[in-house]
XYZ file of C-alpha atoms in Angstrom:
667
model
C 114.166 -2.367 -21.475
C 114.865 -5.486 -19.402
C 113.429 -3.762 -16.467
C 110.305 -2.608 -18.347
C 109.441 -6.294 -19.639
C 110.095 -7.604 -15.927
C 107.441 -4.858 -14.535
C 105.023 -5.801 -17.118
C 105.476 -9.704 -16.130
C 104.521 -8.798 -12.386
C 101.285 -6.763 -13.622
C 100.296 -10.049 -15.583
C 100.777 -12.129 -12.574
C 98.945 -10.137 -10.544
C 96.205 -9.619 -12.598
C 96.274 -13.339 -12.867
C 95.906 -13.841 -8.864
C 93.258 -11.564 -9.029
C 91.372 -13.680 -11.558
C 91.819 -16.688 -9.665
C 90.442 -15.391 -6.185
C 87.461 -14.150 -8.048
C 86.827 -17.428 -9.522
C 87.054 -18.672 -6.092
C 84.657 -16.212 -4.789
C 81.984 -17.073 -7.610
C 82.606 -20.662 -6.849
C 81.883 -20.327 -3.510
C 78.573 -18.314 -4.130
C 77.381 -20.664 -6.771
C 77.712 -23.375 -4.131
C 75.702 -21.132 -1.449
C 72.845 -20.603 -4.037
C 72.786 -24.356 -4.942
C 72.626 -25.280 -1.209
C 69.726 -22.631 -0.648
C 67.718 -23.947 -3.496
C 68.086 -27.168 -2.406
C 67.213 -26.274 1.330
C 64.319 -24.406 -0.444
C 63.108 -27.291 -2.625
C 63.308 -29.601 0.050
C 61.197 -27.276 2.666
C 58.709 -26.847 -0.198
C 58.275 -30.711 -0.739
C 57.877 -31.111 2.959
C 55.206 -28.117 3.093
C 53.611 -29.481 -0.050
C 53.470 -32.988 1.291
C 52.235 -31.552 4.792
C 49.633 -29.794 2.928
C 48.860 -32.476 0.889
C 48.448 -34.794 3.680
C 46.214 -32.254 5.446
C 44.014 -32.196 2.760
C 43.841 -35.540 2.347
C 43.203 -35.992 6.008
C 40.336 -33.256 5.718
C 38.734 -34.879 2.862
C 38.757 -38.133 4.926
C 37.238 -36.357 7.928
C 34.774 -34.249 6.201
C 33.635 -36.653 3.756
C 30.803 -38.202 5.759
C 29.654 -34.726 6.519
C 29.716 -34.208 2.715
C 27.628 -37.286 1.948
C 25.158 -36.068 4.589
C 24.919 -32.804 2.988
C 23.869 -34.426 -0.283
C 21.630 -36.791 0.988
C 19.590 -34.749 3.305
C 19.306 -31.892 0.628
C 18.113 -34.399 -1.606
C 15.446 -35.306 1.073
C 14.500 -31.946 1.870
C 13.686 -31.213 -1.664
C 11.461 -34.142 -2.081
C 9.970 -33.084 0.906
C 9.289 -29.666 -0.536
C 7.996 -31.279 -3.766
C 5.274 -33.256 -1.583
C 4.458 -29.886 0.605
C 3.495 -28.464 -2.949
C 1.132 -31.094 -3.978
C -0.475 -30.995 0.043
C -0.455 -26.868 -0.308
C -2.467 -27.263 -3.417
C -4.839 -29.690 -2.122
C -5.565 -27.849 1.301
C -4.140 -31.069 3.371
C -2.760 -28.749 6.448
C -2.116 -31.408 9.092
C -0.092 -33.465 6.405
C 1.935 -30.141 4.997
C 2.727 -29.431 8.390
C 4.589 -32.558 9.052
C 6.204 -32.665 5.463
C 7.231 -29.107 5.748
C 8.709 -29.826 9.192
C 10.394 -32.698 7.859
C 12.037 -30.727 5.035
C 13.091 -27.761 7.140
C 14.857 -30.079 9.732
C 16.583 -31.483 6.582
C 17.832 -28.597 4.983
C 18.880 -27.127 8.576
C 21.044 -30.111 8.999
C 22.585 -29.941 5.613
C 23.376 -26.211 6.253
C 25.037 -27.212 9.587
C 27.234 -29.520 7.967
C 27.953 -27.262 4.927
C 29.154 -24.715 7.035
C 31.524 -26.501 9.191
C 32.920 -27.663 5.733
C 32.970 -23.889 4.625
C 35.439 -23.081 7.555
C 37.732 -26.388 6.748
C 40.823 -25.729 4.422
C 38.354 -27.330 1.666
C 36.250 -24.389 2.063
C 39.003 -22.022 1.316
C 40.194 -23.424 -1.840
C 39.700 -20.886 -4.811
C 37.781 -23.707 -6.737
C 35.435 -24.404 -4.133
C 34.881 -21.333 -1.939
C 32.512 -19.512 -4.090
C 30.413 -22.713 -5.035
C 30.199 -23.355 -1.056
C 28.963 -19.777 -0.244
C 26.019 -20.275 -3.130
C 25.314 -23.750 -1.560
C 24.950 -21.804 1.947
C 22.584 -19.379 0.287
C 20.503 -21.972 -1.381
C 20.136 -24.368 1.984
C 19.153 -20.933 4.167
C 16.795 -20.211 1.501
C 14.888 -24.009 1.285
C 14.927 -23.850 5.298
C 13.688 -20.636 5.527
C 10.765 -21.668 2.991
C 10.153 -24.780 4.806
C 9.685 -22.986 8.043
C 7.205 -20.487 6.748
C 5.220 -23.454 5.275
C 5.431 -25.192 8.465
C 4.347 -22.134 10.464
C 1.428 -21.153 8.271
C -0.113 -24.910 8.149
C -0.056 -25.196 11.593
C -1.918 -21.945 12.225
C -4.499 -23.337 9.809
C -4.412 -26.696 11.877
C -4.927 -24.385 15.169
C -8.248 -22.712 13.489
C -9.434 -26.207 12.418
C -9.181 -27.454 15.692
C -11.008 -24.636 17.256
C -13.741 -25.183 14.551
C -13.369 -28.792 13.864
C -16.873 -29.137 11.837
C -16.999 -27.838 8.412
C -20.174 -26.020 8.890
C -18.625 -24.355 11.891
C -16.956 -21.838 9.313
C -20.223 -20.124 9.268
C -18.956 -17.268 11.528
C -22.899 -16.253 12.146
C -23.616 -19.687 13.952
C -20.733 -19.833 16.123
C -21.567 -19.237 20.012
C -20.059 -16.534 22.231
C -17.440 -18.803 23.657
C -16.093 -19.961 20.038
C -16.368 -16.339 18.670
C -14.045 -15.384 21.721
C -11.556 -17.958 21.340
C -11.284 -17.257 17.735
C -10.595 -13.785 18.492
C -7.889 -14.922 20.650
C -6.488 -17.236 18.433
C -6.163 -14.505 15.898
C -4.331 -12.006 18.182
C -2.217 -15.267 18.898
C -1.214 -15.762 15.431
C 0.143 -12.209 14.843
C 3.784 -12.946 15.745
C 4.001 -16.359 13.941
C 2.665 -14.457 10.715
C 4.983 -12.265 11.205
C 7.854 -14.322 11.343
C 6.878 -16.391 8.494
C 6.621 -13.217 6.249
C 9.892 -12.204 7.532
C 11.353 -15.717 7.040
C 10.293 -15.703 3.078
C 11.810 -12.100 2.283
C 14.937 -13.407 4.098
C 14.489 -16.413 1.652
C 14.431 -14.003 -1.352
C 17.481 -11.934 -0.076
C 19.407 -15.415 -0.332
C 18.211 -16.436 -3.572
C 19.361 -13.059 -4.892
C 22.888 -13.388 -3.379
C 23.501 -16.657 -5.219
C 26.200 -15.525 -7.834
C 26.282 -18.848 -9.793
C 22.481 -19.096 -10.903
C 23.546 -22.611 -12.843
C 23.671 -23.869 -9.316
C 19.984 -23.523 -9.179
C 19.383 -24.524 -12.496
C 21.111 -27.688 -11.976
C 18.500 -28.290 -9.208
C 15.610 -27.991 -11.676
C 14.461 -24.906 -10.236
C 13.065 -21.832 -12.374
C 14.449 -19.156 -10.334
C 12.245 -16.301 -11.851
C 8.867 -18.274 -11.279
C 10.321 -19.268 -7.528
C 10.936 -15.708 -6.666
C 7.575 -14.969 -8.115
C 5.734 -17.518 -5.966
C 7.389 -16.211 -3.189
C 6.652 -12.661 -3.906
C 2.780 -13.701 -4.246
C 2.931 -15.654 -0.860
C 4.636 -12.785 1.028
C 1.795 -10.508 -0.295
C -0.637 -13.324 1.103
C 0.893 -13.435 4.231
C 1.095 -9.890 4.704
C -2.785 -9.774 3.958
C -3.259 -12.133 6.577
C -1.003 -10.392 9.080
C -3.224 -7.274 8.495
C -6.282 -9.029 8.986
C -4.918 -10.509 12.313
C -4.170 -6.950 13.400
C -7.110 -5.436 12.253
C -10.157 -8.083 12.604
C -9.773 -8.460 16.433
C -10.238 -4.626 16.902
C -13.154 -4.656 14.572
C -14.449 -7.262 16.428
C -14.203 -5.786 19.667
C -11.453 -7.897 21.331
C -10.224 -7.636 24.080
C -12.216 -4.469 24.523
C -15.723 -3.582 23.140
C -15.189 -1.511 19.460
C -18.091 1.407 19.047
C -18.695 2.508 15.601
C -20.604 5.415 13.967
C -20.742 5.295 10.148
C -22.253 7.619 7.199
C -23.415 6.781 4.149
C -22.567 9.599 1.847
C -24.567 9.886 -1.316
C -22.172 10.312 -4.170
C -24.813 11.301 -6.486
C -25.259 14.286 -4.277
C -21.551 15.053 -4.161
C -20.088 16.694 -1.002
C -16.567 17.483 0.100
C -15.881 13.754 1.284
C -18.088 11.765 -0.747
C -21.616 12.743 -0.666
C -24.509 14.170 1.519
C -25.008 12.245 4.681
C -28.420 11.001 4.500
C -28.105 8.022 6.273
C -26.286 6.939 9.831
C -25.470 4.132 11.505
C -23.987 2.892 15.137
C -22.969 -0.145 15.832
C -20.932 -2.022 19.032
C -19.047 -5.161 18.776
C -17.682 -7.410 21.540
C -15.965 -10.677 21.500
C -16.349 -11.186 17.604
C -19.894 -10.416 17.745
C -22.092 -7.600 16.798
C -24.011 -6.715 19.822
C -25.494 -4.000 18.600
C -26.320 -2.214 15.059
C -28.586 0.518 13.902
C -29.167 2.941 11.034
C -31.130 5.865 11.006
C -32.086 8.892 8.815
C -30.052 11.599 9.626
C -32.947 13.962 9.826
C -34.348 11.951 12.712
C -31.200 13.476 14.738
C -31.120 16.879 13.094
C -34.861 17.689 13.213
C -35.696 17.281 16.778
C -32.752 19.606 17.783
C -33.222 22.440 15.023
C -34.380 24.969 17.810
C -31.724 23.827 20.428
C -28.665 23.632 18.396
C -27.612 26.505 16.604
C -24.221 26.523 15.165
C -22.961 28.960 12.606
C -22.241 27.010 9.482
C -19.571 27.873 7.073
C -20.308 31.125 4.766
C -20.770 29.281 1.313
C -23.552 26.754 2.938
C -25.115 29.746 4.338
C -24.970 31.754 1.109
C -25.802 29.013 -1.578
C -27.513 26.351 0.416
C -29.827 28.977 2.222
C -29.105 27.220 5.767
C -29.004 29.433 8.781
C -27.416 26.873 11.255
C -25.044 23.812 10.971
C -26.036 20.075 11.488
C -24.763 16.627 11.239
C -26.048 16.236 7.691
C -23.712 19.075 6.424
C -20.801 18.225 8.675
C -18.567 16.946 6.004
C -17.521 20.134 4.450
C -13.599 19.832 5.021
C -12.229 17.617 2.202
C -9.780 16.157 4.803
C -11.435 13.244 6.014
C -9.814 13.239 9.823
C -11.267 16.747 10.037
C -14.905 16.308 8.873
C -14.842 12.805 10.971
C -13.891 14.589 13.963
C -16.806 16.977 13.272
C -19.073 14.273 11.969
C -18.594 12.751 15.523
C -19.125 15.913 17.403
C -22.174 16.947 15.645
C -23.626 13.454 16.478
C -22.601 13.800 20.323
C -24.151 17.288 20.392
C -27.463 16.263 18.909
C -27.695 13.194 20.336
C -27.185 14.502 23.958
C -30.053 17.128 23.213
C -32.528 14.419 22.453
C -35.438 13.459 24.749
C -34.082 9.845 24.528
C -30.573 9.842 23.830
C -28.758 6.850 22.567
C -26.011 5.609 25.102
C -23.645 4.700 22.533
C -20.780 7.330 22.088
C -16.829 7.931 22.406
C -16.542 6.229 18.817
C -12.923 4.412 18.121
C -14.087 4.162 14.560
C -15.853 6.694 12.282
C -16.722 5.514 8.749
C -17.543 6.948 5.737
C -19.164 4.707 2.705
C -20.359 5.668 -0.610
C -22.871 3.453 -2.636
C -20.017 2.167 -4.513
C -18.296 0.321 -1.953
C -21.675 -1.625 -1.171
C -22.157 -2.108 -4.601
C -19.109 -4.063 -4.720
C -19.675 -6.026 -1.971
C -22.759 -7.378 -3.699
C -20.474 -9.226 -5.932
C -19.911 -11.568 -2.829
C -23.243 -11.743 -1.308
C -25.168 -12.126 -4.628
C -28.564 -10.465 -4.774
C -30.186 -9.249 -1.554
C -33.990 -9.422 -1.284
C -35.751 -7.051 1.242
C -39.374 -6.473 1.534
C -40.251 -8.348 -1.826
C -37.347 -6.014 -3.733
C -34.136 -7.696 -5.093
C -31.078 -5.439 -4.801
C -28.127 -6.376 -7.266
C -24.869 -4.568 -8.353
C -26.679 -3.222 -11.444
C -29.857 -1.917 -9.739
C -28.906 -1.124 -6.115
C -28.301 2.826 -6.420
C -31.730 3.739 -8.376
C -33.548 1.201 -6.635
C -32.631 2.360 -3.098
C -33.288 6.148 -4.074
C -36.618 5.174 -5.563
C -37.596 3.002 -2.535
C -36.300 5.786 0.042
C -37.146 8.934 -2.063
C -40.627 8.050 -3.804
C -41.773 4.315 -3.204
C -41.651 4.189 -0.114
C -45.672 4.084 1.027
C -45.844 1.035 -1.312
C -43.609 -0.880 1.057
C -45.523 0.106 4.317
C -42.963 2.791 5.574
C -43.685 6.087 6.702
C -41.755 9.403 5.625
C -40.112 9.060 9.015
C -39.109 5.413 8.682
C -38.294 5.315 5.227
C -34.295 4.915 5.211
C -35.090 1.969 7.847
C -34.679 -0.258 4.985
C -31.094 0.523 4.632
C -30.585 -1.085 8.098
C -32.569 -4.286 6.768
C -30.369 -4.464 3.641
C -27.170 -3.858 5.712
C -27.931 -6.990 8.283
C -28.727 -9.229 5.387
C -25.629 -8.744 3.637
C -23.749 -9.161 6.922
C -25.384 -12.368 7.611
C -24.159 -13.567 4.159
C -20.834 -12.507 4.154
C -20.348 -13.501 7.611
C -21.749 -16.978 6.332
C -19.101 -17.540 3.292
C -15.865 -15.668 4.885
C -13.900 -18.788 4.722
C -14.291 -18.879 0.728
C -14.687 -15.265 -0.128
C -11.911 -13.566 2.708
C -9.190 -13.026 -0.351
C -11.717 -11.475 -2.601
C -13.414 -9.520 0.180
C -9.544 -7.958 0.950
C -9.426 -6.945 -2.417
C -12.532 -5.191 -2.719
C -12.093 -3.370 0.691
C -8.383 -2.395 -0.676
C -9.496 -1.242 -3.785
C -12.642 0.768 -2.483
C -9.863 2.126 0.037
C -7.644 3.155 -2.535
C -10.721 4.925 -4.658
C -11.854 6.437 -1.089
C -15.387 4.908 -1.642
C -14.557 3.615 2.136
C -12.963 6.048 4.321
C -12.000 5.468 8.002
C -11.077 7.573 10.988
C -9.692 5.915 14.133
C -8.379 6.547 17.384
C -7.250 3.221 17.618
C -3.147 3.107 17.179
C -3.100 -0.384 15.433
C -5.389 0.709 12.755
C -4.421 4.165 12.606
C -0.365 2.821 11.714
C -1.685 0.741 9.125
C -4.202 3.161 7.340
C -0.767 5.702 7.442
C 1.106 2.962 6.194
C -1.016 2.271 3.242
C -2.140 5.958 2.631
C -5.795 5.272 3.283
C -6.573 7.971 5.830
C -8.412 10.124 3.507
C -6.252 13.323 4.412
C -5.090 16.058 2.215
C -1.517 14.613 1.529
C 1.588 16.731 2.192
C 4.181 17.182 -0.775
C 7.027 19.184 -1.422
C 6.144 19.394 -5.052
C 3.166 20.551 -7.214
C -0.277 19.625 -5.904
C -4.083 19.609 -7.127
C -7.336 18.840 -5.235
C -10.603 19.468 -6.974
C -13.690 19.364 -4.448
C -17.309 19.900 -5.654
C -20.193 20.572 -3.290
C -23.724 19.845 -4.499
C -26.018 22.637 -2.882
C -29.815 21.894 -3.310
C -29.005 20.063 -6.559
C -30.793 16.781 -5.602
C -29.227 13.692 -7.044
C -27.918 15.537 -10.420
C -24.082 14.207 -9.790
C -25.721 11.017 -11.068
C -26.351 12.515 -14.843
C -23.311 14.960 -14.791
C -20.255 14.148 -16.753
C -17.052 15.805 -15.677
C -13.789 16.517 -16.976
C -10.736 17.940 -15.625
C -7.728 19.505 -17.415
C -4.564 20.842 -15.674
C -2.038 22.955 -17.840
C 1.404 24.269 -16.619
C 3.499 27.202 -18.163
C 6.789 27.824 -17.451
C 7.421 31.532 -18.085
C 10.702 33.888 -17.491
C 9.790 34.101 -13.636
C 7.853 31.038 -12.636
C 5.196 28.684 -13.236
C 1.761 29.751 -14.029
C -0.877 26.931 -13.706
C -4.668 26.675 -15.121
C -7.211 24.450 -14.148
C -10.427 23.870 -15.998
C -13.237 21.708 -15.042
C -16.042 21.098 -17.507
C -19.602 20.125 -16.453
C -22.146 18.628 -18.994
C -25.493 18.199 -17.323
C -27.573 15.217 -18.975
C -30.475 15.498 -16.789
C -33.840 16.896 -16.885
C -36.183 18.460 -14.269
C -37.803 15.730 -11.965
C -37.729 14.890 -8.550
C -34.477 13.385 -8.512
C -32.491 15.770 -10.823
C -32.469 19.607 -11.683
C -29.881 22.374 -12.283
C -26.680 21.643 -11.033
C -25.521 24.059 -8.435
C -22.090 23.403 -6.814
C -19.728 25.499 -4.898
C -16.215 24.232 -6.218
C -12.796 24.644 -4.500
C -9.406 23.887 -5.907
C -6.571 23.225 -3.221
C -3.258 23.945 -4.762
C 0.563 24.678 -3.304
C 0.460 26.983 -0.256
C 1.165 30.304 -1.273
C 0.039 30.218 -4.929
C -1.584 33.456 -6.273
C -4.849 33.614 -8.167
C -4.572 35.560 -11.665
C -8.118 35.128 -12.668
C -10.972 32.895 -12.400
C -13.882 32.484 -15.170
C -17.233 30.398 -15.942
C -18.611 31.082 -12.319
C -21.783 32.507 -11.282
C -21.775 36.069 -9.695
C -19.192 38.684 -9.184
C -15.621 38.651 -8.807
C -16.054 39.430 -5.110
C -17.634 35.882 -4.652
C -14.511 34.273 -5.806
C -13.126 33.139 -2.569
C -9.230 32.827 -1.726
C -8.074 31.164 1.564
C -5.590 28.990 3.173
C -6.083 25.997 5.511
C -4.663 22.289 5.787
C -1.090 23.855 4.563
C -2.813 24.450 0.927
C -4.200 27.466 -0.577
C -7.483 27.197 -1.816
C -9.881 29.356 -4.675
C -13.497 28.820 -4.891
C -16.385 29.741 -6.992
C -20.255 29.040 -7.461
C -21.556 27.429 -10.570
C -24.933 26.426 -12.039
C -25.395 24.349 -14.983
C -28.956 23.781 -16.500
C -30.384 20.229 -17.423
C -29.096 19.773 -21.305
C -26.180 22.635 -20.894
C -22.615 22.720 -20.582
C -20.748 24.745 -18.391
C -17.039 25.316 -16.656
C -14.867 26.785 -14.127
C -11.563 27.747 -14.724
C -8.588 29.182 -12.222
C -5.343 30.686 -13.367
C -2.916 31.258 -10.884
C 0.824 31.615 -10.562
C 2.725 28.696 -8.321
C 4.742 29.842 -5.304
C 8.809 30.215 -6.264
C 9.834 27.512 -4.299
C 8.718 24.969 -6.957
C 10.277 26.943 -9.611
C 13.452 26.675 -7.778
C 12.904 22.762 -7.824
C 12.408 22.758 -11.466
C 15.511 24.496 -11.978
C 17.456 21.903 -10.133
C 15.958 19.351 -12.871
C 12.770 17.764 -11.235
C 9.047 18.381 -11.190
C 6.683 16.555 -8.805
C 2.906 16.657 -9.315
C 0.181 14.958 -6.622
C -3.229 14.940 -7.842
C -5.838 14.019 -5.061
C -9.193 12.566 -6.040
C -12.188 13.827 -4.590
C -14.312 10.821 -2.636
C -17.158 9.904 -4.552
C -16.178 12.512 -7.454
C -16.714 11.104 -10.874
C -14.581 12.620 -13.311
C -14.478 10.859 -16.831
C -11.658 12.183 -18.145
C -8.093 13.768 -16.787
C -5.634 15.851 -19.187
C -2.236 17.219 -18.369
C -0.453 19.829 -20.457
C 2.928 20.775 -18.978
C 5.153 22.956 -21.001
C 8.467 23.858 -19.682
C 11.692 25.828 -21.144
C 14.139 22.726 -21.107
C 13.883 18.919 -22.509
C 12.317 16.577 -20.968
C 14.930 13.452 -19.902
C 12.503 11.223 -18.050
C 8.950 10.964 -16.594
C 6.935 8.673 -14.519
C 4.750 6.803 -15.045
C 6.079 5.991 -18.369
C 2.445 4.538 -19.831
C 1.261 4.669 -23.180
C -1.224 7.408 -22.593
C 1.686 9.396 -21.404
C 4.308 11.523 -23.756
C 6.689 13.808 -24.029
C 7.716 16.215 -26.849
C 11.073 18.077 -26.301
C 9.886 20.458 -23.559
C 6.271 19.603 -23.773
C 4.595 16.618 -21.284
C 0.928 15.339 -21.966
C -1.569 12.824 -20.251
C -4.789 11.637 -20.677
C -6.689 9.200 -18.489
C -9.014 8.789 -16.202
C -9.157 9.501 -12.249
C -10.178 7.023 -10.067
C -7.554 7.097 -7.569
C -4.796 9.721 -6.551
C -1.858 10.133 -9.219
C 1.675 11.194 -8.770
C 4.117 12.203 -11.133
C 7.744 12.956 -11.931
C 9.532 14.470 -14.304
C 13.303 15.058 -14.646
C 15.326 17.551 -16.811
């Protein structure tokens, strides 16, 4: 027993020794942790002290720059406020000076703020976002100021060239002044381009600001500012377009030759109307050096036994002509095609005359309907020629009476009866040029609207104008599309001026069936005229252009037999055509039912349907109706206007038809 107790004591002593050693180890580790903590805290204090000292030093270094940013920004803002007043007052020289000062102030502030953004202050979480927003705001302000300075400098340059206010009457400038003006317009293109781009960049900078309160605190309404910048950008774009187009139209640096045709929409033809009058013009160094208008028969009649060109079959069959001449040259609904044919016929016939005109190889072929001239009368006011006053209300009727019936009373022969059109043209030209500085914004609007409505058609060999026309969709061509398509083309054949008294409506219906898409086009005519020297039975050969590969199912309402309905392909489209007659006081209608090609059905099955409706130039469609029925519910449609609505899988639309229309439906 003694030995066992001794052994137990030894174990106790050993355990106690182990505990003591463990305590010493733990104590040493605590001392080590405490030492490391003290060392860490010491380093942290030194680092924070250093950073604080560096931050204080940084603030002291950049404080003058911050003050400069504040005061220059304030000065720039004040300059811009003055510039706004000067712009409204048209004080261009003062505007140029103040805008330049504003731009210098904002640029100086921007330079300083960018320096601050690279400093430690600029990387602090609290300041970094605000500094970035400040940079965007100053960049926008600088770009706006620069655009104002550039634009006002251009106006000053023009004013220096034309110092007297009376000199703004373009028609009174001498040849050298006109040439210098054309030269300055060409030189202004790069400045206008830069000013326009600067405004666009300014809008991008403003849109990049995340803290909108930053702008509001400066007393700025961001939405109003953005709207003003959009308007100013559009105006600069118009000015740039003018700067590119005017020198070419004015014959600078090389002379420009024109062939233009007046297409009478009351006697509708594929590109706008019967060609009753043609004109020739030549411009050089800003001057119209030659202008002549003539009855188309002055060209056609002298060569009727010399030029024998086979006409399109429908002209021969329904109009009863054996040969093709300039007056019927616009048979293609595609303006570039018809314009080239018009120029070709002019050249061929002119060369066969006993005394041919030396003007040919035209850079521009222009088609005009009377609607374009009527709209321009808004700017010129009434025009008085040979004792008769033409205005917007009576122009068409008075001109037709004068050239078609009353010309002997004005001392004109049958041969010279349309020379009055040239006199009206020259009188309008003089009035437009005399007021060009005041009316040019409205003039641009009128020209743009008439291009959009196809009352003005332009074909050109000049690349600058061609690119602008292509960009704006003003080439008058049959447009390409991967979706559905429709163009209705009426051709008045021996129906006098009856289109003036015919009301037309168009309905396009579409039905999705189990194996594809079936379309139906209905064209309704109401002849409200009577038998007279001007109106008679309406006689139209009508074609509809539809997606290539469409298959005709049936046609109805036409005159003649089923074999008289034509089917063909051109201009990457399929077309169907038939002839119709509608007597005065009667109603008539044509309809075509056809199956669309399978590729359009495949697009529909992928959830989308597109439709492009093109308007025939000169056509007066009083009502357009669309009724499209599918086998799947419609999710969205464009345009979403109040006269367009969807019910389940059916979509309907009702409106006028004065411009081309695009529609998109998604399922």
